[in-house]
Amino acid sequence: MNQETKSSWRRDDLKNPHRAPDKRRRVQAMFSGIAGTYDLLNHLLSLNLDRRWRRRAVQLARVQPGQSILDLCCGTGDLSLEFARAQPDLAEIVGVDFAPPMLARAAQKTARLCRSQKHDRCKTIALKWLCRDVERLDLGENRFDCVSCAFGLRNLQNLSAALKQVYRMLKSTGRLVILEFALPDNQFLAWAYACYFRLALPVIGSIIAMDRNSAYHYLPASVSTFDTAAQIEKLLGKIGFKNLHVEKLSAGAVLAFVALKT
Ligand SMILES: C[S@@+](CC[C@H](N)C(=O)[O-])C[C@H]1O[C@@H](n2cnc3c(N)ncnc32)[C@H](O)[C@@H]1O
């Protein structure tokens, strides 16, 4: 079996990709394969709304000068860099991802941002990109003021293990902010969204990303079979997170979860 076949999502896997025993390996290969076109497709397929969702996540994080941020599943770094733009006096931003080509893009974008006159102040922020599996991450207890994760949760194999580690790494005053896709409540919108997600998106993805690993078939399948907001809230509560709050963005197509450690 060649590498491409081993990493691709087959039709049967896509009935519920979260149940694939080798989900972690497939997800890693998939994102490594689409890193070059990931940003372009993100902006195109979301009609540029993804920028607005990340800006909202940064507002919800309420970060203050001198704070430390951990951005899990940071991919090409868009959320981490949004933190840097919004609050240039942060002490550090650590972006973690296990797909090296995604992190390479993040590093390129950091260099570009820091060269630009407009964002001169971001030079003062210590932005670090770490290539690690977030399910086995330990960067110290009570270390971060905020942990964020944009569109990463759904891709994890062991959600509970990752969130327990997040809880440990957050300071007692720390805040968790998660963005994740969901299905809109409104039936008409849910139908329109499903048509777009299941029909248009895989075709556009295949053309632009030459999607050999079926990433843009995996996306709608992984959203429709993922935990509901209530299940995620329940899990966060069980781990110990308090003051859970869920905000619907773009008519519920994206959910922002905010939780405090204590
Ligand atoms: C949909 S992308 C989101 C990227 C970025 N946060 C954004 O908003 O565009 C999901 C990212 O999660 C990463 N990822 C998935 N599982 C991971 C794991 N166990 N450890 C580290 N990174 C992981 C993938 O490599 C991918 O870059």
Coordinates of C-alpha atoms and ligand atoms in Angstrom, one line a residue:
M1 CA 0.0 0.0 0.0
N2 CA 1.5 3.4 -0.9
Q3 CA 1.6 6.4 1.5
E4 CA -1.3 8.2 -0.2
T5 CA -3.7 5.2 0.1
K6 CA -2.7 4.6 3.7
S7 CA -3.5 8.2 4.7
S8 CA -6.6 8.8 2.6
W9 CA -10.0 8.7 4.1
R10 CA -12.0 5.9 2.5
R11 CA -15.8 6.2 2.1
D12 CA -16.4 3.8 5.0
D13 CA -14.1 5.8 7.3
L14 CA -16.0 8.9 6.5
K15 CA -19.3 7.5 7.9
N16 CA -17.7 8.4 11.2
P17 CA -14.1 9.5 11.0
H18 CA -13.9 9.9 14.8
R19 CA -14.1 6.1 15.2
A20 CA -11.0 5.4 13.0
P21 CA -8.4 3.8 15.2
D22 CA -5.7 5.6 13.4
K23 CA -7.4 9.0 13.2
R24 CA -4.4 10.8 14.7
R25 CA -2.1 9.5 12.0
R26 CA -4.5 10.3 9.2
V27 CA -5.3 13.8 10.5
Q28 CA -1.6 14.5 10.7
A29 CA -0.9 13.3 7.1
M30 CA -4.0 15.1 5.9
F31 CA -3.0 18.6 7.2
S32 CA 0.6 18.1 6.2
G33 CA -0.7 17.4 2.7
I34 CA -2.9 20.5 2.4
A35 CA -0.7 23.1 4.2
G36 CA 0.2 24.9 1.0
T37 CA -3.4 25.8 0.2
Y38 CA -5.0 25.7 3.7
D39 CA -5.2 29.5 4.2
L40 CA -6.5 30.2 0.7
L41 CA -9.2 27.6 1.1
N42 CA -10.1 28.7 4.6
H43 CA -10.8 32.2 3.5
L44 CA -12.5 31.2 0.2
L45 CA -14.7 28.5 1.6
S46 CA -15.8 30.5 4.6
L47 CA -16.3 33.7 2.5
N48 CA -13.7 35.3 4.7
L49 CA -15.8 34.8 7.8
D50 CA -13.0 32.7 9.4
R51 CA -11.1 36.0 10.1
R52 CA -14.2 37.4 11.9
W53 CA -14.5 34.1 14.0
R54 CA -10.9 34.3 15.1
R55 CA -11.2 38.0 16.0
R56 CA -14.2 37.1 18.1
A57 CA -12.3 34.3 19.9
V58 CA -9.6 36.8 20.7
Q59 CA -12.2 39.3 22.2
L60 CA -13.7 36.4 24.2
A61 CA -10.2 35.6 25.6
R62 CA -9.9 39.1 27.1
V63 CA -6.2 38.9 27.2
Q64 CA -4.2 41.5 29.1
P65 CA -0.6 42.8 28.6
G66 CA 2.0 40.5 30.1
Q67 CA -0.1 37.3 29.8
S68 CA 0.9 34.0 28.3
I69 CA -1.2 32.3 25.6
L70 CA -1.1 28.7 24.4
D71 CA -2.8 28.1 21.0
L72 CA -3.5 24.4 20.5
C73 CA -3.8 22.9 17.0
C74 CA -2.5 26.3 15.8
G75 CA -2.1 25.2 12.2
T76 CA -0.7 28.0 10.0
G77 CA -0.9 30.3 13.0
D78 CA -3.9 32.6 12.2
L79 CA -5.4 32.6 15.7
S80 CA -2.0 33.0 17.4
L81 CA -1.2 35.9 15.1
E82 CA -4.6 37.5 15.7
F83 CA -3.6 37.5 19.4
A84 CA -0.4 39.2 18.6
R85 CA -2.1 41.9 16.5
A86 CA -4.8 42.5 19.2
Q87 CA -2.5 42.6 22.2
P88 CA 1.1 43.3 21.2
D89 CA 2.2 43.5 24.9
L90 CA 1.6 39.8 25.6
A91 CA 4.5 38.0 27.3
E92 CA 4.4 34.9 25.0
I93 CA 2.3 33.1 22.5
V94 CA 3.0 29.4 22.1
G95 CA 1.4 27.8 19.0
V96 CA 1.4 23.9 19.0
D97 CA 0.6 21.6 16.1
F98 CA 1.9 18.2 15.0
A99 CA 1.9 18.9 11.2
P100 CA 5.3 20.4 10.4
P101 CA 4.2 21.9 7.0
M102 CA 1.4 23.8 8.8
L103 CA 4.0 25.2 11.3
A104 CA 6.3 26.2 8.5
R105 CA 3.6 28.4 7.1
A106 CA 3.0 29.9 10.5
A107 CA 6.7 30.7 10.9
Q108 CA 6.7 32.4 7.4
K109 CA 3.6 34.4 8.3
T110 CA 5.2 35.5 11.6
A111 CA 8.3 36.8 9.8
R112 CA 6.1 38.7 7.3
L113 CA 4.0 40.2 10.1
C114 CA 7.0 41.3 12.1
R115 CA 8.6 42.8 9.0
S116 CA 5.6 44.9 8.2
Q117 CA 5.7 48.4 9.5
K118 CA 2.0 48.3 10.5
H119 CA 2.6 45.6 13.1
D120 CA 6.0 46.8 14.3
R121 CA 5.1 46.3 18.0
C122 CA 4.6 42.5 17.5
K123 CA 8.4 42.2 17.5
T124 CA 8.2 42.5 21.2
I125 CA 6.1 39.3 21.6
A126 CA 7.8 36.0 22.0
L127 CA 6.0 33.9 19.5
K128 CA 7.0 30.2 19.5
W129 CA 5.9 27.4 17.3
L130 CA 6.1 23.9 18.8
C131 CA 5.8 20.7 16.8
R132 CA 4.0 18.4 19.3
D133 CA 1.0 16.2 19.8
V134 CA -1.4 18.2 21.9
E135 CA -2.8 15.1 23.4
R136 CA 0.5 14.4 25.1
L137 CA 1.5 18.0 25.8
D138 CA 2.9 19.1 29.1
L139 CA 4.3 22.6 29.2
G140 CA 4.1 22.9 33.0
E141 CA 1.3 23.2 35.5
N142 CA -0.5 26.6 36.1
R143 CA 1.5 28.3 33.3
F144 CA -0.9 29.9 30.8
D145 CA -3.4 32.7 31.2
C146 CA -5.3 31.6 28.2
V147 CA -5.5 28.4 26.1
S148 CA -7.2 28.6 22.7
C149 CA -8.1 26.0 20.1
A150 CA -9.6 27.0 16.8
F151 CA -11.1 24.2 14.7
G152 CA -8.8 21.7 16.3
L153 CA -10.9 19.9 18.9
R154 CA -12.8 17.9 16.3
N155 CA -9.6 16.6 14.9
L156 CA -8.3 15.1 18.1
Q157 CA -8.4 11.4 18.8
N158 CA -8.6 11.6 22.6
L159 CA -10.5 14.8 23.5
S160 CA -10.7 14.1 27.1
A161 CA -6.9 13.5 27.6
A162 CA -6.1 16.8 25.7
L163 CA -8.6 18.8 27.8
K164 CA -7.3 17.4 31.1
Q165 CA -3.8 18.6 30.1
V166 CA -5.2 22.0 29.2
Y167 CA -6.8 22.3 32.6
R168 CA -3.5 21.4 34.2
M169 CA -1.5 23.9 32.2
L170 CA -3.9 26.8 32.8
K171 CA -3.4 29.2 35.7
S172 CA -6.1 29.2 38.3
T173 CA -7.4 32.5 36.8
G174 CA -7.0 31.0 33.3
R175 CA -9.5 31.0 30.5
L176 CA -10.1 28.4 27.7
V177 CA -11.5 29.6 24.3
I178 CA -12.5 27.1 21.7
L179 CA -13.9 27.6 18.2
E180 CA -15.5 24.7 16.5
F181 CA -17.9 24.1 13.5
A182 CA -21.4 23.0 14.2
L183 CA -24.7 22.6 12.4
P184 CA -27.0 25.6 12.5
D185 CA -30.3 25.2 14.5
N186 CA -32.5 26.7 11.8
Q187 CA -33.7 23.9 9.6
F188 CA -33.5 25.9 6.3
L189 CA -30.0 27.1 7.2
A190 CA -28.9 23.6 8.3
W191 CA -30.1 22.3 4.9
A192 CA -28.4 25.0 2.9
Y193 CA -25.2 24.6 5.0
A194 CA -25.3 20.8 4.5
C195 CA -25.7 21.2 0.7
Y196 CA -22.7 23.6 0.6
F197 CA -20.6 21.6 3.0
R198 CA -21.3 18.2 1.4
L199 CA -21.5 19.2 -2.3
A200 CA -19.6 22.4 -3.1
L201 CA -16.8 22.3 -0.6
P202 CA -15.4 18.9 -1.6
V203 CA -15.4 19.9 -5.2
I204 CA -13.6 23.2 -4.6
G205 CA -11.2 21.6 -2.2
S206 CA -10.4 18.9 -4.6
I207 CA -9.6 21.4 -7.4
I208 CA -7.5 23.8 -5.4
A209 CA -5.8 21.6 -2.9
M210 CA -5.6 18.6 -5.3
D211 CA -7.1 16.9 -2.2
R212 CA -5.5 13.4 -2.4
N213 CA -6.2 12.8 1.3
S214 CA -9.9 13.6 1.1
A215 CA -9.5 16.5 3.5
Y216 CA -12.5 18.3 2.1
H217 CA -14.7 15.2 2.4
Y218 CA -13.4 14.6 5.9
L219 CA -14.4 18.2 6.9
P220 CA -18.2 17.8 6.6
A221 CA -18.1 14.2 7.8
S222 CA -16.2 15.1 10.9
V223 CA -18.5 18.0 11.7
S224 CA -21.7 16.1 11.3
T225 CA -20.6 13.2 13.4
F226 CA -18.8 15.2 16.1
D227 CA -20.0 15.7 19.7
T228 CA -22.8 18.2 20.2
A229 CA -22.3 21.4 22.1
A230 CA -24.1 19.9 25.1
Q231 CA -21.7 16.9 25.0
I232 CA -18.7 19.2 24.9
E233 CA -20.0 21.3 27.7
K234 CA -20.6 18.2 29.8
L235 CA -17.0 17.0 29.2
L236 CA -15.6 20.4 30.1
G237 CA -17.7 20.4 33.3
K238 CA -16.5 16.9 34.2
I239 CA -12.9 17.9 33.8
G240 CA -13.5 20.8 36.2
F241 CA -14.0 23.9 34.0
K242 CA -16.4 26.5 35.4
N243 CA -18.6 29.3 34.1
L244 CA -19.1 27.6 30.7
H245 CA -20.5 29.8 28.1
V246 CA -21.3 29.0 24.4
E247 CA -21.7 31.7 21.8
K248 CA -23.2 31.0 18.3
L249 CA -21.4 32.7 15.5
S250 CA -22.7 33.0 11.9
A251 CA -26.1 31.6 12.8
G252 CA -24.6 28.7 14.7
A253 CA -22.3 27.5 11.9
V254 CA -19.5 28.0 14.4
L255 CA -19.6 27.8 18.2
A256 CA -17.3 29.7 20.6
F257 CA -16.9 27.9 23.9
V258 CA -15.5 29.9 26.8
A259 CA -14.7 28.3 30.2
L260 CA -12.7 29.3 33.3
K261 CA -10.4 27.1 35.3
T262 CA -11.9 28.2 38.6
Ligands
LIG1 C1 -8.5 22.7 11.0 S1 -6.9 23.0 11.5 C2 -7.0 24.4 12.4 C3 -5.8 25.3 12.4 C4 -5.9 26.7 13.0 N1 -6.2 26.6 14.4 C5 -6.9 27.6 12.3 O1 -7.7 28.2 13.0 O2 -6.9 27.7 11.1 C6 -6.6 21.7 12.7 C7 -5.1 21.6 13.1 O3 -5.0 20.7 14.2 C8 -3.8 20.0 14.1 N2 -3.9 18.8 15.0 C9 -4.9 17.9 14.9 N3 -4.7 17.0 15.9 C10 -3.6 17.3 16.6 C11 -2.8 16.8 17.6 N4 -3.2 15.7 18.2 N5 -1.7 17.5 18.0 C12 -1.3 18.6 17.4 N6 -2.0 19.2 16.4 C13 -3.1 18.5 16.0 C14 -3.7 19.7 12.6 O4 -2.4 19.4 12.3 C15 -4.2 21.0 12.0 O5 -3.2 21.9 11.7

